[in-house]
Short mmCIF file of C-alpha atoms and ligand atoms in Angstrom, two decimals:
data_model
loop_
_atom_site.label_atom_id
_atom_site.label_comp_id
_atom_site.label_asym_id
_atom_site.label_seq_id
_atom_site.Cartn_x
_atom_site.Cartn_y
_atom_site.Cartn_z
CA UNK A 56 10.47 -53.58 -87.30
CA UNK A 57 7.70 -56.37 -85.93
CA UNK A 58 4.59 -55.31 -85.20
CA UNK A 59 2.29 -56.94 -82.41
CA UNK A 60 -1.36 -56.99 -82.07
CA UNK A 61 -2.29 -56.32 -78.51
CA UNK A 62 -4.90 -56.92 -76.30
CA UNK A 63 -5.19 -54.76 -72.64
CA UNK A 64 -7.28 -55.96 -69.89
CA UNK A 65 -9.16 -53.73 -68.02
CA UNK A 66 -11.60 -50.82 -67.91
CA UNK A 67 -10.16 -47.38 -65.98
CA UNK A 68 -8.30 -44.75 -66.01
CA UNK A 69 -4.93 -46.57 -65.84
CA UNK A 70 -6.38 -48.58 -68.92
CA UNK A 71 -6.97 -45.84 -70.82
CA UNK A 72 -3.17 -44.16 -70.11
CA UNK A 73 -1.88 -47.30 -71.07
CA UNK A 74 -3.81 -47.59 -74.24
CA UNK A 75 -3.30 -44.14 -75.07
CA UNK A 76 0.44 -44.76 -74.88
CA UNK A 77 0.65 -47.91 -76.73
CA UNK A 78 -1.55 -46.70 -79.68
CA UNK A 79 1.28 -44.45 -80.02
CA UNK A 80 3.84 -47.04 -80.70
CA UNK A 81 4.71 -47.22 -84.42
CA UNK A 82 4.97 -51.45 -82.64
CA UNK A 83 1.28 -51.64 -82.36
CA UNK A 84 -0.61 -53.18 -85.31
CA UNK A 85 -3.84 -53.53 -83.56
CA UNK A 86 -4.99 -52.54 -80.08
CA UNK A 87 -7.78 -54.22 -78.06
CA UNK A 88 -9.19 -53.24 -74.76
CA UNK A 89 -11.11 -55.72 -72.89
CA UNK A 90 -13.71 -54.15 -71.58
CA UNK A 91 -12.50 -50.95 -72.19
CA UNK A 92 -14.60 -47.66 -71.40
CA UNK A 93 -16.35 -44.73 -73.29
CA UNK A 94 -12.93 -43.27 -73.91
CA UNK A 95 -10.76 -46.35 -74.77
CA UNK A 96 -12.32 -47.05 -78.09
CA UNK A 97 -10.35 -44.00 -79.34
CA UNK A 98 -7.23 -45.87 -79.09
CA UNK A 99 -8.33 -49.27 -80.17
CA UNK A 100 -11.19 -51.67 -80.34
CA UNK A 101 -13.35 -52.31 -77.19
CA UNK A 102 -14.36 -55.92 -76.91
CA UNK A 103 -17.05 -56.94 -74.50
CA UNK A 104 -14.60 -59.78 -72.56
CA UNK A 105 -14.41 -60.13 -68.48
CA UNK A 106 -10.76 -59.82 -67.80
CA UNK A 107 -11.39 -62.77 -65.20
CA UNK A 108 -12.89 -65.09 -68.02
CA UNK A 109 -9.80 -67.07 -69.33
CA UNK A 110 -11.33 -69.31 -71.47
CA UNK A 111 -13.15 -66.52 -73.48
CA UNK A 112 -9.46 -64.52 -73.45
CA UNK A 113 -7.65 -67.66 -74.96
CA UNK A 114 -10.21 -68.05 -77.44
CA UNK A 115 -10.17 -64.29 -78.50
CA UNK A 116 -6.28 -64.51 -78.59
CA UNK A 117 -6.24 -67.35 -81.06
CA UNK A 118 -9.27 -65.80 -83.55
CA UNK A 119 -7.39 -62.10 -83.50
CA UNK A 120 -3.77 -63.38 -83.41
CA UNK A 121 -3.17 -61.41 -80.39
CA UNK A 122 0.83 -61.39 -79.64
CA UNK A 123 0.75 -59.74 -76.50
CA UNK A 124 -1.66 -59.43 -73.11
CA UNK A 125 -1.10 -56.38 -71.08
CA UNK A 126 -2.85 -56.88 -67.65
CA UNK A 127 -3.98 -53.50 -66.22
CA UNK A 128 -5.55 -54.54 -62.92
CA UNK A 129 -4.77 -57.22 -59.99
CA UNK A 130 -7.26 -59.54 -60.23
CA UNK A 131 -6.82 -61.52 -63.66
CA UNK A 132 -3.03 -61.92 -62.36
CA UNK A 133 -3.93 -62.72 -58.56
CA UNK A 134 -6.20 -65.33 -60.30
CA UNK A 135 -3.20 -66.57 -62.03
CA UNK A 136 -3.47 -65.38 -65.80
CA UNK A 137 0.06 -65.71 -66.24
CA UNK A 138 0.24 -69.29 -65.60
CA UNK A 139 -2.88 -70.11 -67.79
CA UNK A 140 -1.11 -68.97 -70.67
CA UNK A 141 2.30 -70.40 -69.66
CA UNK A 142 2.39 -72.88 -72.53
CA UNK A 143 0.54 -70.67 -75.33
CA UNK A 144 2.67 -68.38 -77.51
CA UNK A 145 0.84 -65.35 -76.54
CA UNK A 146 3.26 -63.03 -74.30
CA UNK A 147 1.86 -62.13 -70.99
CA UNK A 148 3.17 -58.58 -69.41
CA UNK A 149 2.55 -59.55 -65.67
CA UNK A 150 3.61 -61.62 -62.62
CA UNK A 151 2.89 -65.42 -62.24
CA UNK A 152 0.23 -66.14 -59.95
CA UNK A 153 3.34 -66.71 -57.05
CA UNK A 154 4.49 -63.17 -57.79
CA UNK A 155 1.04 -61.64 -57.49
CA UNK A 156 1.06 -63.09 -53.91
CA UNK A 157 3.20 -59.81 -53.10
CA UNK A 158 -0.24 -57.90 -53.46
CA UNK A 159 -2.56 -60.79 -53.17
CA UNK A 160 -1.58 -61.29 -49.26
CA UNK A 161 0.02 -58.65 -47.32
CA UNK A 162 1.57 -61.41 -45.13
CA UNK A 163 3.39 -63.01 -48.09
CA UNK A 164 4.56 -59.47 -49.06
CA UNK A 165 5.89 -58.63 -45.29
CA UNK A 166 7.53 -62.21 -44.70
CA UNK A 167 9.40 -61.78 -48.34
CA UNK A 168 10.43 -58.17 -47.25
CA UNK A 169 11.77 -59.53 -43.97
CA UNK A 170 13.58 -62.68 -45.93
CA UNK A 171 15.63 -59.95 -48.30
CA UNK A 172 16.22 -57.46 -46.02
CA UNK A 173 13.99 -54.60 -47.30
CA UNK A 174 13.04 -51.80 -44.94
CA UNK A 175 9.39 -51.75 -44.00
CA UNK A 176 7.23 -51.53 -41.04
CA UNK A 177 7.89 -53.97 -37.87
CA UNK A 178 4.85 -56.42 -37.64
CA UNK A 179 3.20 -59.27 -36.81
CA UNK A 180 0.39 -61.89 -38.42
CA UNK A 181 -2.55 -63.26 -36.65
CA UNK A 182 -5.80 -65.53 -37.48
CA UNK A 183 -8.70 -66.60 -34.88
CA UNK A 184 -6.37 -69.09 -33.58
CA UNK A 185 -3.81 -66.79 -31.78
CA UNK A 186 -5.93 -63.35 -31.23
CA UNK A 187 -4.87 -63.50 -27.91
CA UNK A 188 -1.20 -63.01 -29.06
CA UNK A 189 -2.63 -60.26 -31.40
CA UNK A 190 -3.68 -58.15 -28.28
CA UNK A 191 -0.76 -58.24 -26.58
CA UNK A 192 1.07 -57.28 -29.62
CA UNK A 193 -1.05 -54.42 -29.88
CA UNK A 194 0.18 -53.73 -26.30
CA UNK A 195 3.53 -53.50 -27.36
CA UNK A 196 2.91 -50.80 -30.12
CA UNK A 197 2.24 -46.99 -29.74
CA UNK A 198 -0.81 -45.77 -31.34
CA UNK A 199 -1.90 -45.27 -33.91
CA UNK A 200 -2.63 -48.75 -34.83
CA UNK A 201 -2.48 -50.42 -38.62
CA UNK A 202 -4.53 -53.49 -39.11
CA UNK A 203 -4.19 -54.98 -42.62
CA UNK A 204 -6.64 -57.54 -43.85
CA UNK A 205 -4.22 -60.03 -45.78
CA UNK A 206 -6.00 -60.74 -48.74
CA UNK A 207 -7.75 -58.26 -51.35
CA UNK A 208 -10.05 -55.99 -50.40
CA UNK A 209 -10.83 -53.58 -52.95
CA UNK A 210 -8.46 -51.16 -51.36
CA UNK A 211 -10.52 -51.03 -48.18
CA UNK A 212 -8.80 -53.51 -46.19
CA UNK A 213 -6.58 -51.58 -44.02
CA UNK A 214 -7.77 -49.41 -40.74
CA UNK A 215 -5.80 -47.12 -38.72
CA UNK A 216 -6.86 -46.40 -35.40
CA UNK A 217 -5.79 -44.10 -32.38
CA UNK A 218 -7.27 -45.92 -29.45
CA UNK A 219 -6.06 -49.48 -28.30
CA UNK A 220 -9.25 -50.91 -27.17
CA UNK A 221 -10.83 -50.00 -30.26
CA UNK A 222 -7.59 -51.81 -31.77
CA UNK A 223 -8.38 -54.65 -30.20
CA UNK A 224 -11.95 -54.83 -31.25
CA UNK A 225 -11.46 -53.90 -34.71
CA UNK A 226 -8.89 -57.06 -35.05
CA UNK A 227 -11.53 -59.24 -33.31
CA UNK A 228 -14.11 -58.13 -35.73
CA UNK A 229 -11.74 -58.36 -39.10
CA UNK A 230 -11.09 -61.96 -37.78
CA UNK A 231 -14.55 -62.70 -37.51
CA UNK A 232 -15.32 -61.79 -41.10
CA UNK A 233 -15.13 -57.92 -41.55
CA UNK A 234 -13.84 -58.22 -45.06
CA UNK A 235 -14.80 -62.02 -45.89
CA UNK A 236 -12.15 -64.21 -46.37
CA UNK A 237 -9.55 -61.24 -46.69
CA UNK A 238 -9.25 -60.68 -43.03
CA UNK A 239 -8.74 -64.44 -41.97
CA UNK A 240 -5.33 -63.49 -41.37
CA UNK A 241 -4.72 -59.65 -40.33
CA UNK A 242 -1.05 -58.01 -40.12
CA UNK A 243 -0.83 -55.58 -37.38
CA UNK A 244 2.22 -53.22 -38.25
CA UNK A 245 3.97 -50.26 -36.77
CA UNK A 246 2.83 -46.98 -37.82
CA UNK A 247 5.17 -44.95 -39.83
CA UNK A 248 5.14 -41.33 -40.64
CA UNK A 249 5.84 -39.51 -43.14
CA UNK A 250 4.85 -38.38 -47.16
CA UNK A 251 4.08 -41.44 -49.30
CA UNK A 252 4.95 -41.71 -53.16
CA UNK A 253 4.77 -44.64 -55.59
CA UNK A 254 7.38 -45.85 -57.44
CA UNK A 255 6.92 -47.88 -60.65
CA UNK A 256 9.56 -50.88 -61.79
CA UNK A 257 9.01 -52.81 -65.21
CA UNK A 258 10.93 -55.94 -64.76
CA UNK A 259 11.52 -59.01 -66.79
CA UNK A 260 12.22 -61.98 -64.25
CA UNK A 261 15.78 -62.21 -65.83
CA UNK A 262 17.37 -59.41 -63.46
CA UNK A 263 16.64 -57.01 -66.09
CA UNK A 264 14.74 -54.09 -65.05
CA UNK A 265 13.65 -50.14 -65.53
CA UNK A 266 12.82 -47.71 -62.99
CA UNK A 267 9.61 -45.27 -64.38
CA UNK A 268 8.69 -42.04 -63.38
CA UNK A 269 7.96 -41.68 -59.91
CA UNK A 270 4.27 -40.10 -58.84
CA UNK A 271 2.51 -39.02 -55.95
CA UNK A 272 -1.20 -39.77 -55.60
CA UNK A 273 -4.05 -38.29 -53.47
CA UNK A 274 -6.27 -41.14 -51.96
CA UNK A 275 -8.70 -39.12 -49.95
CA UNK A 276 -12.31 -37.63 -50.97
CA UNK A 277 -11.37 -34.43 -49.37
CA UNK A 278 -9.04 -31.33 -49.92
CA UNK A 279 -6.07 -31.35 -46.99
CA UNK A 280 -6.20 -35.50 -47.02
CA UNK A 281 -9.54 -35.54 -45.08
CA UNK A 282 -12.34 -38.02 -45.44
CA UNK A 283 -12.45 -41.37 -46.79
CA UNK A 284 -10.23 -43.29 -49.14
CA UNK A 285 -10.64 -43.42 -52.90
CA UNK A 286 -9.48 -45.05 -55.88
CA UNK A 287 -7.28 -42.14 -56.18
CA UNK A 288 -8.33 -38.30 -57.09
CA UNK A 289 -5.32 -36.88 -58.49
CA UNK A 290 -1.56 -37.63 -59.09
CA UNK A 291 1.83 -35.57 -59.71
CA UNK A 292 5.17 -36.66 -61.07
CA UNK A 293 7.66 -36.00 -60.50
CA UNK A 294 7.72 -35.87 -57.07
CA UNK A 295 10.22 -33.19 -55.34
CA UNK A 296 11.17 -34.84 -52.48
CA UNK A 297 11.99 -38.22 -54.48
CA UNK A 298 15.29 -36.82 -55.52
CA UNK A 299 18.56 -38.39 -56.94
CA UNK A 300 19.45 -39.19 -53.40
CA UNK A 301 16.29 -40.88 -52.17
CA UNK A 302 16.10 -42.88 -55.89
CA UNK A 303 19.17 -44.35 -55.06
CA UNK A 304 18.34 -45.36 -51.72
CA UNK A 305 15.35 -47.04 -53.18
CA UNK A 306 17.01 -48.85 -55.82
CA UNK A 307 19.82 -50.08 -53.77
CA UNK A 308 17.49 -51.20 -50.74
CA UNK A 309 14.31 -51.97 -52.34
CA UNK A 310 14.07 -52.44 -56.17
CA UNK A 311 17.49 -54.54 -56.36
CA UNK A 312 16.63 -56.79 -53.67
CA UNK A 313 13.10 -57.39 -54.72
CA UNK A 314 13.82 -58.32 -58.07
CA UNK A 315 17.05 -60.43 -56.61
CA UNK A 316 14.68 -62.04 -54.13
CA UNK A 317 12.29 -63.05 -56.53
CA UNK A 318 14.68 -64.58 -58.85
CA UNK A 319 16.21 -66.56 -55.73
CA UNK A 320 12.67 -67.71 -54.55
CA UNK A 321 11.96 -68.98 -58.41
CA UNK A 322 9.27 -66.59 -58.96
CA UNK A 323 8.37 -65.72 -62.66
CA UNK A 324 8.05 -61.72 -62.61
CA UNK A 325 7.59 -59.98 -65.82
CA UNK A 326 5.79 -56.86 -65.32
CA UNK A 327 5.12 -53.91 -63.33
CA UNK A 328 6.19 -53.64 -59.60
CA UNK A 329 3.96 -51.14 -57.59
CA UNK A 330 6.26 -49.84 -54.84
CA UNK A 331 3.98 -47.88 -52.37
CA UNK A 332 6.55 -46.18 -50.28
CA UNK A 333 6.95 -43.82 -47.20
CA UNK A 334 9.75 -41.30 -46.53
CA UNK A 335 10.44 -41.49 -43.16
CA UNK A 336 12.74 -38.87 -42.37
CA UNK A 337 14.78 -39.30 -45.76
CA UNK A 338 14.79 -42.85 -45.63
CA UNK A 339 12.17 -45.04 -47.99
CA UNK A 340 10.08 -48.02 -46.44
CA UNK A 341 7.91 -49.81 -48.21
CA UNK A 342 4.12 -49.55 -46.98
CA UNK A 343 2.72 -52.19 -49.96
CA UNK A 344 3.66 -54.14 -52.87
CA UNK A 345 1.29 -53.95 -55.62
CA UNK A 346 1.69 -56.30 -59.02
CA UNK A 347 0.59 -53.52 -61.30
CA UNK A 348 0.50 -50.08 -62.37
CA UNK A 349 -1.11 -47.56 -60.07
CA UNK A 350 -4.53 -45.39 -60.78
CA UNK A 351 -4.02 -42.55 -61.15
CA UNK A 352 -0.55 -42.54 -61.26
CA UNK A 353 -0.43 -44.40 -64.52
CA UNK A 354 -2.03 -41.06 -65.72
CA UNK A 355 0.75 -39.01 -65.16
CA UNK A 356 3.65 -41.81 -65.53
CA UNK A 357 2.71 -42.89 -69.09
CA UNK A 358 2.92 -39.23 -70.46
CA UNK A 359 6.26 -38.73 -68.71
CA UNK A 360 7.63 -42.17 -70.60
CA UNK A 361 9.55 -40.62 -73.84
CA UNK A 362 10.42 -44.03 -74.78
CA UNK A 363 8.30 -46.81 -76.77
CA UNK A 364 6.14 -48.61 -74.51
CA UNK A 365 5.86 -51.35 -76.42
CA UNK A 366 9.67 -52.20 -76.63
CA UNK A 367 9.46 -51.91 -72.99
CA UNK A 368 6.59 -54.14 -72.21
CA UNK A 369 7.82 -56.80 -74.88
CA UNK A 370 11.26 -56.48 -73.22
CA UNK A 371 9.45 -57.32 -69.93
CA UNK A 372 7.96 -60.34 -71.45
CA UNK A 373 10.53 -61.67 -73.31
CA UNK A 374 13.55 -61.15 -70.85
CA UNK A 375 15.53 -58.64 -72.75
CA UNK A 376 14.37 -55.58 -70.83
CA UNK A 377 18.16 -54.83 -69.83
CA UNK A 378 18.54 -53.81 -73.81
CA UNK A 379 15.62 -51.44 -74.19
CA UNK A 380 15.80 -47.76 -73.20
CA UNK A 381 13.38 -45.91 -70.72
CA UNK A 382 13.92 -42.24 -71.01
CA UNK A 383 11.56 -39.83 -68.64
CA UNK A 384 10.42 -36.87 -70.27
CA UNK A 385 11.55 -33.84 -68.16
CA UNK A 386 8.39 -32.25 -67.93
CA UNK A 387 5.79 -32.06 -65.07
CA UNK A 388 2.61 -33.80 -65.73
CA UNK A 389 -0.24 -33.87 -63.07
CA UNK A 390 -3.60 -35.27 -63.29
CA UNK A 391 -7.41 -34.16 -61.59
CA UNK A 392 -9.67 -36.86 -61.46
CA UNK A 393 -13.44 -35.59 -61.91
CA UNK A 394 -15.53 -37.84 -59.78
CA UNK A 395 -19.34 -38.44 -59.44
CA UNK A 396 -21.24 -36.88 -56.22
CA UNK A 397 -21.60 -39.04 -53.50
CA UNK A 398 -18.22 -41.04 -54.31
CA UNK A 399 -16.67 -43.13 -52.61
CA UNK A 400 -20.38 -43.50 -50.62
CA UNK A 401 -22.85 -44.40 -53.24
CA UNK A 402 -23.37 -42.38 -56.64
CA UNK A 403 -25.42 -42.08 -59.54
CA UNK A 404 -24.75 -43.77 -62.65
CA UNK A 405 -25.81 -43.05 -66.50
CA UNK A 406 -25.81 -38.95 -66.14
CA UNK A 407 -24.92 -37.62 -69.38
CA UNK A 408 -21.34 -35.75 -69.67
CA UNK A 409 -20.90 -32.87 -72.06
CA UNK A 410 -18.71 -30.08 -72.52
CA UNK A 411 -15.36 -30.00 -73.68
CA UNK A 412 -14.17 -33.43 -74.28
CA UNK A 413 -10.88 -32.43 -76.61
CA UNK A 414 -9.45 -29.93 -74.55
CA UNK A 415 -6.52 -28.14 -76.60
CA UNK A 416 -4.09 -28.29 -73.37
CA UNK A 417 -4.76 -31.65 -71.74
CA UNK A 418 -5.62 -35.12 -72.17
CA UNK A 419 -8.52 -36.73 -70.96
CA UNK A 420 -8.36 -40.25 -69.95
CA UNK A 421 -11.61 -41.67 -69.22
CA UNK A 422 -12.26 -44.14 -66.06
CA UNK A 423 -15.88 -44.65 -65.25
CA UNK A 424 -17.43 -43.64 -68.79
CA UNK A 425 -19.58 -45.35 -71.31
CA UNK A 426 -21.44 -44.79 -74.47
CA UNK A 427 -24.91 -45.60 -74.70
CA UNK A 428 -26.47 -46.97 -78.50
CA UNK A 429 -26.68 -43.29 -79.88
CA UNK A 430 -22.77 -42.36 -79.07
CA UNK A 431 -23.79 -40.07 -76.06
CA UNK A 432 -21.33 -40.35 -73.43
CA UNK A 433 -22.59 -41.24 -69.54
CA UNK A 434 -20.91 -41.66 -66.36
CA UNK A 435 -20.57 -45.32 -65.31
CA UNK A 436 -18.50 -45.23 -62.09
CA UNK A 437 -17.16 -43.28 -59.32
CA UNK A 438 -14.38 -42.11 -61.04
CA UNK A 439 -15.46 -40.58 -64.29
CA UNK A 440 -12.49 -38.77 -65.92
CA UNK A 441 -8.85 -37.94 -65.20
CA UNK A 442 -7.65 -34.74 -66.92
CA UNK A 443 -3.88 -34.63 -67.25
CA UNK A 444 -1.73 -31.74 -68.31
CA UNK A 445 1.96 -31.25 -68.70
CA UNK A 446 3.73 -28.13 -67.44
CA UNK A 447 7.10 -26.47 -66.43
CA UNK A 448 6.30 -27.15 -62.83
CA UNK A 449 3.35 -28.43 -60.57
CA UNK A 450 1.63 -25.36 -60.72
CA UNK A 451 1.46 -24.77 -64.49
CA UNK A 452 0.55 -28.22 -65.27
CA UNK A 453 -2.38 -28.15 -62.38
CA UNK A 454 -3.89 -24.81 -63.85
CA UNK A 455 -4.55 -26.55 -67.51
CA UNK A 456 -5.61 -29.64 -65.54
CA UNK A 457 -8.33 -27.53 -63.48
CA UNK A 458 -9.45 -25.70 -66.76
CA UNK A 459 -9.94 -28.81 -68.25
CA UNK A 460 -12.27 -30.39 -65.59
CA UNK A 461 -14.05 -27.14 -65.12
CA UNK A 462 -15.26 -27.36 -68.95
CA UNK A 463 -16.34 -30.74 -68.73
CA UNK A 464 -20.24 -31.02 -67.08
CA UNK A 465 -22.17 -33.89 -65.82
CA UNK A 466 -24.33 -33.42 -62.37
CA UNK A 467 -22.98 -33.78 -59.23
CA UNK A 468 -19.25 -33.48 -60.41
CA UNK A 469 -16.57 -32.98 -57.87
CA UNK A 470 -13.07 -32.80 -57.65
CA UNK A 471 -10.26 -31.70 -55.26
CA UNK A 472 -8.31 -28.47 -55.90
CA UNK A 473 -5.43 -28.97 -53.68
CA UNK A 474 -3.70 -31.84 -55.59
CA UNK A 475 0.03 -31.35 -55.40
CA UNK A 476 -0.30 -28.54 -53.00
CA UNK A 477 1.89 -30.26 -50.23
CA UNK A 478 4.61 -30.52 -52.69
CA UNK A 479 4.45 -27.02 -54.08
CA UNK A 480 5.85 -25.76 -50.40
P1 LIG B 20 -1.96 -50.22 -48.13
O1 LIG B 20 -3.17 -50.67 -48.27
O2 LIG B 20 -1.01 -51.08 -47.26
O3 LIG B 20 -1.58 -49.23 -49.08
O4 LIG B 20 -2.34 -49.02 -46.81
C1 LIG B 20 -3.38 -48.00 -47.17
C2 LIG B 20 -2.85 -46.69 -46.65
O5 LIG B 20 -2.84 -46.92 -45.31
C3 LIG B 20 -1.42 -46.42 -46.97
O6 LIG B 20 -1.54 -45.89 -48.78
C4 LIG B 20 -0.97 -45.62 -46.00
O7 LIG B 20 -1.31 -44.25 -46.33
C5 LIG B 20 -1.84 -46.35 -44.80
N1 LIG B 20 -0.41 -47.23 -43.97
C6 LIG B 20 -0.71 -48.56 -44.58
N2 LIG B 20 0.43 -48.74 -43.80
C7 LIG B 20 1.07 -47.88 -42.99
C8 LIG B 20 1.92 -47.75 -41.82
N3 LIG B 20 2.70 -48.72 -41.29
N4 LIG B 20 2.04 -46.55 -41.29
C9 LIG B 20 1.38 -45.51 -41.76
N5 LIG B 20 0.41 -45.42 -42.76
C10 LIG B 20 0.24 -46.65 -43.19
N1 LIG B 21 -3.12 -45.14 -56.67
C1 LIG B 21 -3.26 -46.32 -55.64
C2 LIG B 21 -3.50 -47.48 -56.32
O1 LIG B 21 -3.47 -47.70 -57.53
O2 LIG B 21 -3.30 -48.51 -55.82
#
């Protein structure tokens, strides 16, 4: 059995869960996390490198004999990290820059779906040059109106507006630079009504793929899905409505045409595809593609992968994923995110975190945490720590996660108490 030195890029709860899983593999020799957080050092060695500083990463890879780079967040992928290392022997798990455009440009993603007959909301794209056409397109749609900045906008680039005049005004504002260069092009699409879920696929660019456990995340800050959007307040896996019949449709109508489409178009893609789906009366439709794992979905998906993740990641990077099993753990997993008071608005940082940091019945995945020079654990972000638990069902797993979140202390701690409630009806 060959062992690999692995460099994982990123610093959130997602990377904590990936590091946790990678560190359990007998195939991992050394694991480095760049830059990591106050919890990832339990699974490997944190290194102070920016995931966007490719030259520094290259030097680190050479110095530490890294065999495989696993990219957690989208920014390095959209900036072309796969292509940067294309002629280097190190394996990179992720899409090429051309593939990362599935997340980096919503207009590209929509065109790709139309080309390959993948079910998604009807849409058109506009720039300042044809804003009048945009107004006319809005007039053909029924409210609410969905306006999306074409480029990456840190999860903030989507507006859903009830009133036609306001939608027109927002279109003008977006094209006028509301999200900077990200909204130079705006996608306007039909509103779809249904319940969302996240499907994750690992693919090797050669037609081999594995569908990972399906999850649902909770994006809004407030209970009952109210208030501002956040990076994600909790997640559940599996998702009861994503049953065999639904997942068969997802595989046939979305996963296979996506993989085939990438290949046909000559787009190199050896990494995770995140399908943001909506269930419209039993029919899956694509809301968005992302080119990485989800956060906090990863905090429930990794615990539900029973197979060796390093085998799977290596299979994706080398092009032989069809030979590698991806068994799912039958248990339910939930995660509840403890966040800083004030988040997703402004919030304090540097508050000491105390309490039970090694609970018996849950796994704590650190997100916005860091250690000071005395080893004290401090908050360093909006989303602070996710508590993941297994259970026989959602309620059982949730009871453990709530207990774990309650046992952590920092000033202003907040969490939602209704994670998974919509799935338990
Ligand atoms: P996105 O960044 O594309 O995932 O959009 C953010 C959120 O906006 C999604 O998670 C959905 O809740 C919502 N959304 C986006 N597009 C639509 C749509 N066509 N119909 C209904 N809701 C949407
Ligand atoms: N949980 C949604 C995302 O990672 O984009």
